[in-house]
Amino acid sequence: MELAVSYKIGSSNLGASYAKNGNYNDVTNTGAKQLSLRYGYGFSKRTELYAAYTSLTNDTSANYGFYTGSAAGSKLTGLGLGLIHSF
């Protein structure tokens, strides 16, 4: 399940998403939750600078990660910065 929202204020835009993964094959404590927050600033119609923060919390027996698995029950956080330019 995932819920995502975004809101534009002038040249800025805000976004948030929440995702929850239930237990895998009915094995208890194998789910995870993820919260992501995003801020973007549009310099023009074609160029945007953005920053994003993500927090991923595993249940005690889950080992989800951003790119690869992680230790069971771990909590991971990440920060990203980027520039989008459309040609």
mmCIF file of C-alpha atoms in Angstrom:
data_model
loop_
_atom_site.group_PDB
_atom_site.id
_atom_site.type_symbol
_atom_site.label_atom_id
_atom_site.label_comp_id
_atom_site.label_asym_id
_atom_site.label_seq_id
_atom_site.Cartn_x
_atom_site.Cartn_y
_atom_site.Cartn_z
ATOM 1 C CA MET A 1 0.000 0.000 0.000
ATOM 2 C CA GLU A 2 1.264 3.489 -0.818
ATOM 3 C CA LEU A 3 -0.178 6.949 -0.308
ATOM 4 C CA ALA A 4 1.413 9.931 -2.065
ATOM 5 C CA VAL A 5 0.551 13.640 -2.038
ATOM 6 C CA SER A 6 2.047 16.749 -3.602
ATOM 7 C CA TYR A 7 1.312 20.452 -3.380
ATOM 8 C CA LYS A 8 2.552 23.332 -5.536
ATOM 9 C CA ILE A 9 3.136 26.797 -4.040
ATOM 10 C CA GLY A 10 4.386 29.287 -6.613
ATOM 11 C CA SER A 11 7.770 28.037 -7.853
ATOM 12 C CA SER A 12 8.028 25.488 -5.020
ATOM 13 C CA ASN A 13 6.470 22.066 -4.720
ATOM 14 C CA LEU A 14 6.198 19.798 -1.701
ATOM 15 C CA GLY A 15 5.659 16.055 -1.747
ATOM 16 C CA ALA A 16 5.287 13.194 0.690
ATOM 17 C CA SER A 17 4.680 9.478 0.389
ATOM 18 C CA TYR A 18 4.061 6.682 2.865
ATOM 19 C CA ALA A 19 4.400 3.022 1.928
ATOM 20 C CA LYS A 20 3.768 -0.093 3.979
ATOM 21 C CA ASN A 21 4.634 -3.656 3.042
ATOM 22 C CA GLY A 22 2.828 -6.395 4.938
ATOM 23 C CA ASN A 23 4.243 -9.689 6.099
ATOM 24 C CA TYR A 24 5.892 -11.888 3.450
ATOM 25 C CA ASN A 25 4.101 -15.236 2.874
ATOM 26 C CA ASP A 26 2.258 -14.864 6.193
ATOM 27 C CA VAL A 27 5.542 -14.977 8.158
ATOM 28 C CA THR A 28 5.209 -12.628 11.131
ATOM 29 C CA ASN A 29 7.357 -9.496 11.538
ATOM 30 C CA THR A 30 8.557 -9.434 7.897
ATOM 31 C CA GLY A 31 6.964 -6.142 6.848
ATOM 32 C CA ALA A 32 8.363 -2.622 6.521
ATOM 33 C CA LYS A 33 7.289 1.040 6.426
ATOM 34 C CA GLN A 34 8.783 3.876 4.390
ATOM 35 C CA LEU A 35 8.233 7.635 4.627
ATOM 36 C CA SER A 36 9.610 10.020 1.986
ATOM 37 C CA LEU A 37 9.529 13.838 1.945
ATOM 38 C CA ARG A 38 10.467 15.988 -1.062
ATOM 39 C CA TYR A 39 10.961 19.693 -1.754
ATOM 40 C CA GLY A 40 11.525 21.084 -5.233
ATOM 41 C CA TYR A 41 12.133 24.581 -6.554
ATOM 42 C CA GLY A 42 11.485 25.384 -10.202
ATOM 43 C CA PHE A 43 13.916 27.900 -11.689
ATOM 44 C CA SER A 44 12.057 27.775 -14.997
ATOM 45 C CA LYS A 45 9.533 25.566 -16.808
ATOM 46 C CA ARG A 46 12.388 23.189 -17.681
ATOM 47 C CA THR A 47 14.724 23.249 -14.649
ATOM 48 C CA GLU A 48 14.072 22.144 -11.062
ATOM 49 C CA LEU A 49 16.364 21.667 -8.056
ATOM 50 C CA TYR A 50 15.105 19.188 -5.454
ATOM 51 C CA ALA A 51 15.957 17.558 -2.117
ATOM 52 C CA ALA A 52 14.431 14.375 -0.723
ATOM 53 C CA TYR A 53 14.573 12.537 2.604
ATOM 54 C CA THR A 54 13.556 8.896 3.119
ATOM 55 C CA SER A 55 13.219 6.764 6.239
ATOM 56 C CA LEU A 56 12.760 2.975 5.943
ATOM 57 C CA THR A 57 11.870 0.963 9.073
ATOM 58 C CA ASN A 58 11.973 -2.836 8.960
ATOM 59 C CA ASP A 59 9.978 -5.112 11.239
ATOM 60 C CA THR A 60 12.121 -7.326 13.507
ATOM 61 C CA SER A 61 12.528 -10.118 10.909
ATOM 62 C CA ALA A 62 12.544 -7.973 7.733
ATOM 63 C CA ASN A 63 15.697 -6.896 5.871
ATOM 64 C CA TYR A 64 14.568 -4.472 3.158
ATOM 65 C CA GLY A 65 17.096 -1.884 1.978
ATOM 66 C CA PHE A 66 17.444 0.931 -0.549
ATOM 67 C CA TYR A 67 19.564 -0.984 -3.076
ATOM 68 C CA THR A 68 20.399 -4.258 -1.346
ATOM 69 C CA GLY A 69 19.184 -5.995 1.778
ATOM 70 C CA SER A 70 20.041 -4.756 5.251
ATOM 71 C CA ALA A 71 20.255 -6.240 8.723
ATOM 72 C CA ALA A 72 16.962 -7.643 10.012
ATOM 73 C CA GLY A 73 14.995 -5.076 12.019
ATOM 74 C CA SER A 74 17.141 -2.153 10.913
ATOM 75 C CA LYS A 75 16.122 1.448 10.238
ATOM 76 C CA LEU A 76 17.685 3.216 7.255
ATOM 77 C CA THR A 77 17.611 6.878 6.262
ATOM 78 C CA GLY A 78 18.702 8.593 3.084
ATOM 79 C CA LEU A 79 19.046 12.097 1.681
ATOM 80 C CA GLY A 80 19.119 12.963 -1.981
ATOM 81 C CA LEU A 81 19.769 16.145 -3.933
ATOM 82 C CA GLY A 82 19.238 16.555 -7.630
ATOM 83 C CA LEU A 83 18.715 18.778 -10.609
ATOM 84 C CA ILE A 84 16.168 18.034 -13.349
ATOM 85 C CA HIS A 85 16.496 19.761 -16.713
ATOM 86 C CA SER A 86 14.208 18.878 -19.608
ATOM 87 C CA PHE A 87 15.538 19.396 -23.123
#
